[in-house]
Amino acid sequence: MKKSPRVADDGRAPGEIPLSEIEAILEGRHTNPFAVLGLHKLKDGFRARCFVPGAEAVTATALNGTELGELTRRHEAGYFEGLVNASHLQPVRYRARRGDDEWAVTDPYSFGPVLGPMDDYFVREGSHLRLFDKMGAHPMKHEGVEGFHFAVWAPNARRVSVVGEFNGWDGRRHVMRLRGDTGIWEIFAPDVRAGSAYKFEIIGKNGKLLPLKADPYARRAELRPDTASVTAPELNQKWEDDAHREFWEKADHRRQPITIYEVHAGSWRRKPDGSFLTWDELGAQLIPYCVDMGFTHIEFLPITEHPYDPSWGYQTTGLFAPTARFGEPEGFARFVNGCHKVGIGVILDWVPAHFPTDAHGLRHFDGTALYEHADPRQGFHPDWNTAIYNFGRIEVLSYLINNALYWAEKYHLDGLRVDAVASMLYLDYSRKEGEWVPNEYGGRENLEAVRFLQKMNMLSYGAHPGMMTIAEESTSWPKVSQPVHEGGLGFGFKWNMGFMHDTLSYLKREPVHRRFHHNEITFGLIYAFSENFVLPLSHDEVVHGKGSLIAKMAGDDWQKFANLRAYYGFMWGYPGKKLLFMGQEFAQWAEWSEARELDWNLLQYHPHEGMRRLVRDLNFCYRSKPALHARDCEGDGFRWLIVDDAENSVFAWLRLAPGEKPVAVVTNLTPVYRENFRIPLPNEGRWREILNTDAEIYGGSGKGNGGRVQAVNAGGDIHAEVTLPPLATLMLELEQQV
């Protein structure tokens, strides 16, 4: 075969590569430098080839410093090669010189791969459940050298490099090795240290250089506005939570008291200068506060890395990285450990429904629609201007499922509240006719998303039985919280959006009109046990012009506080687990803003401090009385006592648990003070007033029953004559049965 004139005139020695390949490496066009660079066994012995920008001379050495040979510079940009005195293939280190300067470079191309054929097999099968230990950046000692292993999925890329502080952001220095069976690119980068910023430089299949991409599996990221990923050591946390985890692994969550404090970590409190608290500072204040308030769990709005503060974390670009806003990842682990030591669980808002279209994120990751659908009718979310994950792609499912498992394993999280489940389940969600693609049967159900959610729940509960998953699902999709083997989605709980909507609608009305809307309170009990429900008074109700909960209540200021106190008593007595967004426990007037801390100064005023005391007492009452929580999700734990008194807007019911004292909950939702109001009760005897939302200590008028009422049997009709304070809820527990 006749050689091209350029190669023929090269003057290269046997074994030396053509100038065209050298230029391809120097120009970043070479797609497989591992075939060229590093140490290679050829017919004439062992030959070393390297690219060391800026070097004038290079000596190859073994790792122990033994000189293997001086290399010849074949290009002034820093390309060297030559025969070396090696006896076997081994990692090579180069001693580079330029003038009086000398430095050492360990050759990344002289190391073998880290991933193996079993990784390839499980990745292709979609059954790899340890991807968080394989993908991304991990410190390791490989073939005798400390460094970081990088791996990223980009099957349609022509070339992928890891770039960062360690190589001057030069994409020619660490071009990665393609594993053809999986589309994963990997490289071991020797001598890279923890704390180094990095991204992936990707050339698409059309030869176009893409914007630098952050690592989808990065375990640490830069603080916004910077967007690089950061190499991180393996999480080093001395966990002291065996008792906490063992309890929840054995517990039936449905029958445990669960009262959740929903928190936005960036605005619960701030430092005096307005900056964020670190995880350690947050732990020193938030954990004791929640212990004192009686909450069993803290649920954080997403704390995964995100570029834009007003997204509250719901548009995340780093699902595996705790945001840098509050310090290093170890700080979050210490926070969780601190919570567990005092018996508080930690739940993370998790967002597998969509992702933002920021240039450094997942969108068109390798130049193609990789994580998202290519068709905008399937891959673009019109509500949030975000991209929708392609749930039909095995690698995308593995990415998301591994993320769910990662938080449970590495950070010992107690639960995931899955955001925007309804948007995942329906192909026509927020879309008009013709703007969506039907499923294979012509329906609007997203069957791929259903399979994803079922698999995620099965694997999460299978690997971590102490976990709970909670769906924010706003429609009547059946069996959200039923087991997968029974045709359900497999969640542990579902947010009861109907309860929130109906009760707030009712309480916004002036009391004189409430009798016409009685069913807004009673309707919820028709479906209250169709799912395992969490009753949410969440952040969604106090943003975007909706005002705070206290501001929603009808009437003047006195009535607003009384309404809200009665509402909280009603809710804590209602079947279902409880969730309250921060600031609402002391009736913050202002609508919540992520840009500033809560209005803690309000606690100096008795109505606000009284509200806080009430929520505290409700939590401890709910937790200490099995009748109020042990059958939250089962119909035998509830019985109406008064259901149809629309004229007086009075509701009463019984909460029950086997072998426990029953608790009667009575709510008067008008400002009318009612004496000698007849309440039917199941047992004769003395009933103790264990809670009264109108108590003076809570800011109420102090009306009540002196702590007790007597139930009598009048011709087979057991009842008590009860004083009903205005706009108030009472809880009565059977104290002594006749």
XYZ file of C-alpha atoms in Angstrom:
738
model
C 0.000 0.000 0.000
C 1.444 3.357 -1.008
C 1.928 5.755 1.903
C 0.735 9.339 1.763
C 3.504 11.835 1.063
C 3.036 13.459 4.481
C 3.616 10.202 6.337
C 6.416 9.085 3.995
C 8.316 12.316 4.647
C 7.772 11.956 8.400
C 11.185 10.473 9.025
C 9.734 8.442 11.883
C 11.499 5.454 13.371
C 9.884 1.999 13.489
C 7.042 1.961 16.009
C 6.593 5.718 15.986
C 3.092 6.891 15.168
C 2.304 8.981 12.096
C 2.286 12.732 12.352
C -1.428 12.697 11.539
C -2.164 10.809 14.755
C 0.043 13.175 16.723
C -1.853 16.136 15.326
C -5.177 14.446 16.112
C -4.086 14.089 19.741
C -2.755 17.636 19.960
C -5.909 19.058 18.390
C -8.205 16.977 20.597
C -9.658 15.052 17.663
C -8.373 11.619 18.604
C -11.230 9.515 19.942
C -9.124 6.740 21.507
C -5.782 8.003 22.826
C -5.453 4.801 24.871
C -4.534 3.080 21.599
C -1.634 5.495 21.168
C -0.514 7.053 24.448
C 0.883 5.283 27.478
C 3.157 2.259 27.518
C 2.824 -0.240 24.660
C 4.581 -3.504 23.859
C 5.699 -3.479 20.260
C 8.000 -5.683 18.209
C 10.978 -3.501 19.038
C 10.321 -3.649 22.799
C 8.332 -1.264 24.985
C 7.527 2.168 23.702
C 6.198 5.080 25.765
C 4.213 7.921 24.252
C 2.918 10.946 26.119
C 1.505 14.413 25.741
C 2.909 16.824 28.330
C 2.067 20.402 27.336
C 4.880 22.877 27.890
C 7.626 20.304 28.373
C 10.928 20.537 26.500
C 12.287 17.204 27.742
C 10.723 14.142 29.313
C 12.176 11.133 31.102
C 10.003 8.071 31.654
C 10.245 6.413 35.064
C 8.587 3.580 36.933
C 6.465 4.467 39.955
C 9.418 3.746 42.244
C 11.542 6.316 40.398
C 13.593 3.896 38.305
C 14.463 5.574 35.013
C 13.061 3.756 31.996
C 14.434 6.031 29.312
C 14.575 9.498 27.810
C 11.839 10.251 25.282
C 12.163 12.180 22.043
C 10.091 15.278 21.451
C 8.292 14.886 18.154
C 6.149 18.008 18.441
C 6.919 21.265 20.182
C 3.428 21.324 21.723
C 4.624 18.589 24.079
C 4.337 15.237 22.330
C 7.083 12.732 23.232
C 7.777 9.093 22.496
C 10.570 6.585 22.562
C 11.781 3.117 23.485
C 12.029 2.490 27.219
C 13.714 -0.153 29.303
C 10.566 -1.803 30.665
C 10.055 -5.486 31.312
C 6.255 -5.431 31.435
C 3.273 -3.155 30.982
C 3.054 -0.896 34.024
C 1.996 2.597 35.085
C 4.500 5.217 33.978
C 5.464 8.516 35.490
C 7.199 11.244 33.484
C 9.768 13.689 34.774
C 9.166 16.766 32.638
C 11.541 19.711 32.298
C 11.353 23.169 30.842
C 14.324 25.387 31.512
C 14.946 25.249 35.260
C 11.449 23.984 35.997
C 10.823 20.312 36.640
C 7.583 18.498 37.454
C 6.194 14.999 37.508
C 3.238 13.693 35.527
C 1.727 10.236 36.041
C 0.435 8.951 32.718
C -3.338 8.267 32.865
C -3.084 6.238 29.646
C -0.763 3.689 31.242
C -3.510 2.385 33.548
C -6.042 -0.297 32.753
C -9.812 0.099 33.092
C -11.558 0.027 36.466
C -15.000 -1.130 35.405
C -15.321 -4.770 34.476
C -17.468 -7.090 32.363
C -19.917 -7.725 35.214
C -20.505 -3.988 35.484
C -21.226 -3.943 31.759
C -23.608 -6.887 32.116
C -25.620 -5.391 34.976
C -25.688 -1.945 33.346
C -27.096 -3.370 30.120
C -29.599 -5.455 32.049
C -30.671 -2.435 34.106
C -30.063 -4.308 37.363
C -26.916 -2.548 38.592
C -27.840 -1.261 42.057
C -24.380 0.069 42.952
C -23.929 2.584 40.166
C -23.374 5.326 42.748
C -20.152 3.492 43.659
C -19.077 3.147 40.016
C -20.230 6.242 38.140
C -19.097 9.796 38.730
C -15.810 10.491 40.513
C -14.455 8.176 43.200
C -11.103 8.221 45.006
C -9.186 4.977 44.779
C -5.767 3.386 44.661
C -5.436 1.804 41.249
C -2.396 -0.211 40.215
C -0.432 1.325 43.077
C -1.363 4.969 42.529
C -3.831 7.215 44.367
C -6.207 9.217 42.228
C -9.803 9.475 41.086
C -11.741 7.219 38.764
C -14.207 9.045 36.518
C -17.079 7.402 34.655
C -19.927 8.952 32.683
C -22.644 7.668 30.357
C -22.554 9.345 26.941
C -23.194 6.645 24.316
C -23.580 8.984 21.351
C -20.484 11.090 21.974
C -17.526 11.009 19.631
C -15.130 11.906 22.432
C -15.415 12.552 26.188
C -12.751 14.081 28.412
C -12.703 14.951 32.066
C -11.400 18.481 32.529
C -10.652 20.400 35.677
C -8.194 22.213 37.812
C -5.855 19.204 37.689
C -5.292 19.473 33.921
C -5.838 23.161 33.233
C -9.324 22.410 31.851
C -7.555 20.948 28.808
C -9.725 18.331 27.081
C -6.696 16.740 25.418
C -5.149 15.611 28.693
C -7.663 13.096 30.039
C -9.622 11.717 27.095
C -11.699 8.849 28.458
C -11.937 5.212 27.383
C -15.235 4.115 25.812
C -16.827 0.884 26.966
C -18.611 0.070 23.737
C -21.193 -2.290 25.204
C -22.640 0.293 27.583
C -21.757 3.727 26.224
C -19.918 4.505 29.460
C -16.659 6.434 29.268
C -14.119 5.966 32.042
C -10.605 6.949 33.047
C -8.429 6.674 36.105
C -6.826 10.084 36.666
C -3.770 9.593 38.879
C -2.762 12.118 41.533
C -6.073 14.000 41.405
C -7.043 15.099 44.892
C -10.323 15.642 46.654
C -11.692 19.151 46.323
C -10.843 19.598 42.631
C -13.431 21.192 40.375
C -14.182 19.242 37.196
C -16.620 18.820 34.313
C -16.910 16.653 31.230
C -15.894 17.983 27.829
C -17.995 16.191 25.233
C -17.785 16.196 21.464
C -21.056 15.065 19.903
C -21.314 12.535 17.144
C -21.496 15.398 14.630
C -18.096 16.644 15.805
C -19.556 19.641 17.637
C -18.073 20.621 20.980
C -20.856 20.813 23.582
C -21.025 23.105 26.613
C -19.054 21.641 29.505
C -21.255 19.272 31.483
C -21.429 18.747 35.225
C -21.200 15.153 36.411
C -24.675 13.561 36.726
C -23.340 11.374 39.544
C -21.248 14.078 41.264
C -21.334 13.760 45.036
C -20.291 17.368 45.549
C -20.695 20.570 43.518
C -19.526 24.156 43.492
C -21.587 26.907 45.083
C -23.729 28.788 42.607
C -23.193 30.709 40.394
C -20.295 28.314 39.690
C -21.522 25.047 38.234
C -18.633 22.574 38.238
C -18.673 19.271 40.036
C -16.107 18.706 42.790
C -14.134 15.555 43.545
C -15.087 14.320 46.977
C -13.727 11.657 49.310
C -15.965 8.763 50.180
C -18.385 9.856 52.875
C -16.756 9.405 56.263
C -19.382 9.498 58.977
C -19.388 7.666 62.285
C -23.030 6.697 62.451
C -24.592 6.501 65.886
C -28.138 5.690 64.874
C -28.464 1.919 65.187
C -31.357 2.166 67.648
C -33.244 4.643 65.457
C -32.846 2.586 62.307
C -33.625 -0.708 64.005
C -36.870 0.727 65.384
C -38.137 1.919 61.999
C -37.033 -1.257 60.219
C -39.336 -3.249 62.484
C -42.159 -0.703 62.770
C -45.363 -0.544 60.776
C -45.177 3.079 59.676
C -48.933 3.261 59.227
C -49.434 2.605 62.939
C -46.761 4.954 64.243
C -47.259 8.626 65.098
C -45.737 10.629 62.254
C -45.823 14.403 62.442
C -43.603 16.121 59.895
C -42.041 19.581 60.007
C -41.477 20.704 56.415
C -38.409 22.922 56.156
C -36.641 24.994 53.539
C -33.098 24.800 54.870
C -32.073 28.140 53.387
C -34.753 30.253 55.043
C -35.700 28.639 58.358
C -33.104 30.837 59.990
C -30.269 32.948 58.633
C -27.088 34.379 60.084
C -27.222 38.045 61.166
C -25.620 39.070 57.863
C -28.328 37.222 55.922
C -26.117 34.330 54.817
C -27.044 30.659 55.115
C -26.455 28.565 58.205
C -24.140 25.604 57.737
C -25.463 22.106 58.378
C -23.737 22.107 61.758
C -25.262 25.463 62.682
C -28.651 24.346 61.431
C -28.347 21.156 63.439
C -27.520 23.066 66.610
C -30.772 25.036 66.305
C -33.278 23.064 64.216
C -32.837 19.667 65.876
C -33.473 20.911 69.455
C -36.390 22.988 68.173
C -38.047 19.960 66.574
C -37.425 17.840 69.668
C -39.051 20.506 71.829
C -41.948 20.907 69.392
C -42.630 17.186 69.290
C -42.195 16.622 65.558
C -41.141 13.097 64.634
C -39.660 13.963 61.224
C -38.068 16.834 59.348
C -38.845 16.964 55.646
C -36.519 19.166 53.626
C -37.458 20.824 50.390
C -34.870 19.471 47.931
C -31.324 19.942 49.204
C -29.737 18.436 46.100
C -27.623 20.853 44.079
C -29.546 23.406 42.050
C -28.484 26.597 40.273
C -31.417 28.904 41.074
C -32.498 29.776 44.621
C -36.143 30.643 43.770
C -36.648 27.122 42.401
C -36.418 26.001 46.082
C -34.405 23.019 44.852
C -37.135 21.571 42.647
C -35.042 22.165 39.504
C -31.978 20.188 40.413
C -28.807 19.692 38.398
C -27.072 17.402 40.880
C -29.248 14.613 42.260
C -26.357 12.996 44.139
C -24.830 16.150 45.646
C -26.075 17.935 48.771
C -26.068 21.593 47.805
C -22.922 23.566 48.573
C -25.057 26.332 50.091
C -24.780 24.749 53.531
C -21.252 23.343 53.425
C -19.653 20.040 52.559
C -21.612 16.763 52.198
C -20.237 15.466 55.491
C -22.105 18.289 57.209
C -25.411 16.915 55.971
C -24.456 13.434 57.163
C -23.673 14.861 60.604
C -27.061 16.591 60.598
C -28.902 13.345 59.835
C -26.872 11.504 62.463
C -27.744 14.189 65.012
C -31.433 13.873 64.178
C -31.360 10.104 64.542
C -29.604 10.250 67.906
C -32.634 12.064 69.329
C -35.215 10.031 67.435
C -36.066 12.413 64.599
C -36.326 11.054 61.068
C -35.207 12.954 57.977
C -37.204 12.953 54.734
C -35.915 14.417 51.478
C -38.065 15.954 48.777
C -37.008 14.024 45.677
C -37.557 15.188 42.102
C -37.470 12.391 39.495
C -40.174 13.954 37.336
C -38.167 16.556 35.453
C -34.885 18.475 35.299
C -33.861 22.000 34.255
C -32.464 22.839 30.854
C -29.331 24.627 32.101
C -26.456 24.152 29.670
C -24.258 22.345 32.218
C -27.008 19.892 33.161
C -28.505 16.740 31.680
C -30.290 18.248 28.688
C -28.820 16.958 25.389
C -26.029 15.558 27.517
C -24.045 13.908 24.713
C -25.522 16.040 21.959
C -28.669 13.929 21.788
C -31.833 13.600 23.856
C -30.237 11.154 26.259
C -31.950 11.546 29.625
C -35.069 13.116 28.104
C -37.407 12.241 25.235
C -36.488 13.742 21.883
C -40.128 14.511 21.107
C -41.129 17.684 23.011
C -44.636 16.259 23.397
C -43.023 13.715 25.725
C -39.777 15.357 26.773
C -40.655 18.973 27.595
C -42.716 20.118 30.551
C -44.849 23.161 29.678
C -45.550 24.144 33.300
C -41.962 24.487 34.414
C -40.011 24.815 31.143
C -38.059 21.727 32.091
C -37.118 18.437 30.478
C -38.924 15.196 31.352
C -36.932 12.044 32.042
C -37.287 9.232 29.522
C -38.670 6.570 31.850
C -38.607 4.020 29.074
C -34.829 4.016 28.885
C -33.062 1.458 31.076
C -30.088 3.684 31.826
C -32.318 6.574 32.916
C -34.304 4.304 35.223
C -31.067 2.978 36.684
C -29.826 6.529 37.262
C -32.951 7.529 39.173
C -33.375 4.283 41.116
C -29.734 4.295 42.134
C -30.215 7.839 43.368
C -33.091 6.793 45.606
C -30.994 3.946 47.011
C -27.985 6.239 47.401
C -29.678 8.645 49.816
C -30.964 5.783 51.947
C -27.633 3.998 52.083
C -25.052 6.753 52.215
C -26.986 9.331 54.247
C -29.325 7.022 56.189
C -32.362 9.017 55.094
C -35.676 7.844 56.509
C -37.837 8.697 53.542
C -38.324 10.247 50.136
C -41.270 12.482 49.359
C -41.584 12.122 45.596
C -42.519 15.399 43.942
C -45.004 15.884 41.103
C -46.052 12.248 40.771
C -49.231 13.229 38.911
C -47.171 14.911 36.193
C -45.343 11.624 35.715
C -48.410 9.403 35.587
C -50.355 11.221 32.862
C -49.049 11.736 29.343
C -51.518 14.583 28.825
C -50.648 16.398 32.070
C -51.016 20.148 31.404
C -51.279 19.444 27.674
C -53.995 20.158 25.157
C -55.317 17.747 22.579
C -52.629 16.969 20.028
C -49.808 18.025 22.376
C -49.213 14.564 23.816
C -48.440 11.066 22.583
C -50.768 8.232 23.705
C -49.379 5.045 25.193
C -49.214 1.758 23.322
C -52.887 1.126 24.079
C -54.036 4.572 23.049
C -54.467 5.777 26.631
C -53.134 8.747 28.545
C -51.425 6.788 31.315
C -47.633 6.899 31.265
C -47.006 3.189 31.620
C -43.229 3.637 31.608
C -43.456 6.029 34.567
C -45.739 3.571 36.370
C -43.176 0.803 35.946
C -40.413 3.118 37.123
C -42.276 4.112 40.293
C -43.168 0.510 41.059
C -39.587 -0.635 40.600
C -38.202 2.265 42.626
C -40.523 1.514 45.521
C -39.917 -2.232 45.449
C -36.148 -1.838 45.434
C -36.157 0.947 48.046
C -38.272 -0.996 50.525
C -36.440 -4.215 49.706
C -32.999 -2.778 50.401
C -34.028 -0.414 53.209
C -37.110 -1.650 55.074
C -36.977 1.317 57.470
C -37.542 3.747 54.602
C -40.850 5.279 53.631
C -41.753 6.782 50.295
C -44.456 9.429 50.073
C -46.175 10.446 46.845
C -47.282 13.974 46.093
C -50.095 12.789 43.835
C -52.961 15.196 43.293
C -55.404 13.040 41.317
C -57.493 9.977 42.073
C -55.011 7.495 40.584
C -55.892 4.207 42.318
C -53.698 2.310 44.766
C -50.867 4.815 45.014
C -49.954 3.506 48.468
C -50.823 -0.138 47.857
C -48.188 -2.854 47.272
C -46.981 -3.475 43.751
C -47.993 -7.142 43.919
C -51.560 -5.930 44.460
C -51.436 -3.637 41.447
C -50.386 -0.542 43.378
C -47.568 1.935 42.811
C -45.891 0.746 46.002
C -45.597 4.017 47.914
C -45.821 3.956 51.677
C -47.982 7.084 51.844
C -49.741 9.623 49.667
C -50.317 13.312 50.317
C -54.032 13.955 50.858
C -54.405 16.987 48.609
C -58.194 16.750 48.794
C -58.155 17.225 52.569
C -55.984 20.309 52.243
C -58.056 21.819 49.439
C -61.489 21.204 50.949
C -60.715 22.227 54.512
C -58.947 25.428 53.503
C -61.807 26.265 51.166
C -64.216 25.826 54.084
C -62.184 27.894 56.547
C -61.809 30.808 54.146
C -65.585 31.249 54.285
C -67.276 33.454 56.831
C -68.790 31.216 59.548
C -72.312 32.340 58.672
C -71.923 30.709 55.262
C -70.249 27.507 56.387
C -73.489 25.632 56.943
C -73.990 25.648 53.185
C -70.639 23.954 52.623
C -70.776 21.306 55.333
C -69.765 18.576 52.893
C -66.344 20.178 52.358
C -65.501 18.811 55.803
C -67.377 15.519 55.727
C -66.589 14.450 52.153
C -62.988 13.568 52.946
C -64.027 10.709 55.202
C -65.546 8.910 52.215
C -62.051 8.225 50.868
C -59.904 8.788 53.991
C -58.876 5.121 54.159
C -58.523 4.395 50.458
C -54.824 5.266 50.757
C -52.271 5.663 53.527
C -52.543 9.424 53.784
C -50.363 12.276 54.988
C -52.348 15.456 55.651
C -50.232 18.236 54.136
C -50.300 21.909 55.012
C -47.234 22.433 52.869
C -45.150 25.185 51.343
C -47.393 25.076 48.258
C -50.167 26.713 50.295
C -48.135 29.749 51.406
C -46.481 30.944 48.165
C -47.336 32.540 44.818
C -49.804 35.034 46.263
C -51.668 32.514 48.400
C -50.593 34.185 51.630
C -49.978 32.394 54.913
C -52.360 30.003 56.642
C -53.345 32.620 59.230
C -54.069 35.109 56.451
C -56.388 32.623 54.733
C -58.648 32.292 57.744
C -61.961 34.176 57.742
C -62.853 37.005 60.119
C -61.007 39.629 62.126
C -57.659 38.945 63.790
C -59.217 37.209 66.800
C -61.288 34.962 64.559
C -58.332 34.241 62.287
C -56.271 32.951 65.204
C -59.212 31.039 66.644
C -60.006 29.506 63.249
C -56.417 28.400 62.753
C -56.173 26.947 66.252
C -59.427 25.057 65.703
C -58.153 23.882 62.319
C -54.932 22.512 63.775
C -56.880 20.697 66.485
C -59.243 19.345 63.831
C -56.332 18.165 61.674
C -54.396 16.499 64.493
C -57.571 14.650 65.453
C -58.344 13.650 61.854
C -57.107 10.291 60.517
C -53.786 10.568 58.689
C -50.197 11.516 59.379
C -49.480 15.241 59.775
C -47.272 17.678 57.860
C -46.865 21.384 58.605
C -44.647 23.846 56.766
C -42.276 25.927 58.850
C -43.554 29.249 60.139
C -47.134 28.085 60.209
C -46.643 26.638 63.681
C -46.513 30.196 65.035
C -48.914 31.710 62.491
C -46.509 33.800 60.459
C -48.530 36.532 58.776
C -46.319 37.072 55.751
C -46.230 34.767 52.760
C -43.129 32.605 52.823
C -40.090 33.803 50.866
C -36.985 31.716 50.274
C -34.896 34.898 50.381
C -35.209 35.618 54.110
C -35.652 33.827 57.415
C -38.968 33.299 59.141
C -40.477 36.088 61.234
C -39.294 34.698 64.561
C -39.841 38.065 66.231
C -43.587 37.303 66.218
C -43.089 34.887 69.100
C -42.883 37.824 71.491
C -46.633 38.292 70.940
C -49.007 36.043 72.864
C -51.257 34.942 69.960
C -48.237 33.716 67.993
C -46.483 32.126 70.950
C -49.831 30.576 71.909
C -50.133 29.036 68.452
C -46.656 27.536 68.797
C -47.544 26.090 72.191
C -50.700 24.589 70.717
C -48.851 22.866 67.868
C -46.332 21.555 70.389
C -49.061 20.179 72.624
C -50.935 18.718 69.658
C -47.810 16.865 68.596
C -47.219 15.362 72.007
C -50.895 14.567 72.479
C -51.032 12.849 69.088
C -47.874 10.878 69.855
C -48.866 9.840 73.364
C -52.420 8.710 72.562
C -52.493 5.557 70.395
C -56.164 6.193 69.648
C -55.075 9.283 67.694
C -52.427 7.586 65.536
C -52.430 3.779 65.637
C -55.289 3.479 63.142
C -54.598 6.565 61.041
C -54.871 4.510 57.863
C -57.640 2.091 58.804
C -61.359 2.653 58.945
C -61.824 0.888 62.292
C -59.955 3.766 63.931
C -62.668 6.314 63.139
C -66.349 6.690 63.938
C -68.568 9.699 63.392
C -70.399 11.051 66.451
C -71.893 14.142 64.807
C -71.728 14.323 61.023
C -74.816 16.219 59.837
C -75.112 19.272 62.102
C -74.661 21.752 59.277
C -76.757 24.403 61.010
C -74.313 24.699 63.909
C -71.162 23.756 61.932
C -70.273 21.275 64.657
C -68.407 18.052 63.915
C -67.564 15.251 66.321
C -65.952 11.881 65.877
C -64.248 9.137 67.803
C -60.668 7.948 67.346
C -60.049 4.355 68.364
C -57.269 1.806 68.710
C -57.507 -1.776 70.004
C -57.003 -1.959 73.750
C -56.630 1.807 74.096
C -58.799 4.536 75.573
C -60.938 6.204 72.883
C -60.583 9.911 72.165
C -63.515 12.069 71.060
C -62.727 15.073 68.849
C -65.292 17.885 68.793
C -64.970 20.957 66.578
C -67.135 24.069 66.667
C -66.428 26.059 63.517
C -68.588 29.078 64.305
C -67.797 31.887 66.756
C -70.913 30.977 68.757
C -70.270 29.906 72.363
C -72.446 26.851 73.002
C -73.269 25.535 76.471
C -74.842 22.190 77.282
C -74.291 20.936 73.755
C -75.185 17.265 73.579
C -72.388 15.056 72.253
C -73.090 11.317 71.842
C -70.327 9.179 73.333
C -69.768 5.418 73.333
C -69.164 4.968 77.060
C -70.669 6.237 80.284
C -68.287 7.810 82.747
C -65.862 10.645 83.076
C -64.131 11.974 79.987
C -61.077 14.158 80.460
C -60.530 17.235 78.328
C -57.006 16.516 77.134
C -56.863 19.435 74.723
C -58.816 22.648 74.165
C -57.650 25.002 71.414
C -59.488 27.883 73.126
C -57.324 27.696 76.246
C -55.873 31.024 77.370
C -52.335 29.655 77.156
C -52.886 29.267 73.415
C -54.330 32.762 73.026
C -57.962 31.693 73.307
C -60.827 32.976 75.435
C -60.446 30.314 78.092
C -63.875 28.739 77.676
C -64.167 25.034 78.397
C -65.361 22.258 80.653
C -63.141 22.587 83.687
C -61.055 19.702 82.429
C -63.791 17.029 82.464
C -67.239 16.091 81.201
C -69.575 13.349 82.382
C -71.217 10.973 79.947
C -74.545 9.599 81.152
C -76.909 6.920 79.910
C -80.396 8.339 79.365
C -82.587 5.486 78.219
C -79.846 3.837 76.213
C -78.657 7.158 74.797
C -75.143 7.797 76.110
C -74.151 11.434 75.812
C -72.458 14.325 77.582
C -73.534 17.922 77.937
C -70.466 19.767 76.690
C -69.465 23.410 76.586
C -68.207 24.235 73.085
C -65.906 27.251 73.001
C -66.197 29.509 69.941
C -64.125 28.451 66.933
C -62.421 25.700 68.851
C -61.582 22.009 68.903
C -61.786 19.808 71.990
C -60.269 16.397 72.560
C -61.882 14.233 75.233
C -60.396 10.963 76.465
C -62.327 8.358 78.415
C -60.827 8.556 81.879
C -63.116 6.455 84.069
C -65.783 4.187 82.678
C -68.916 3.498 84.656
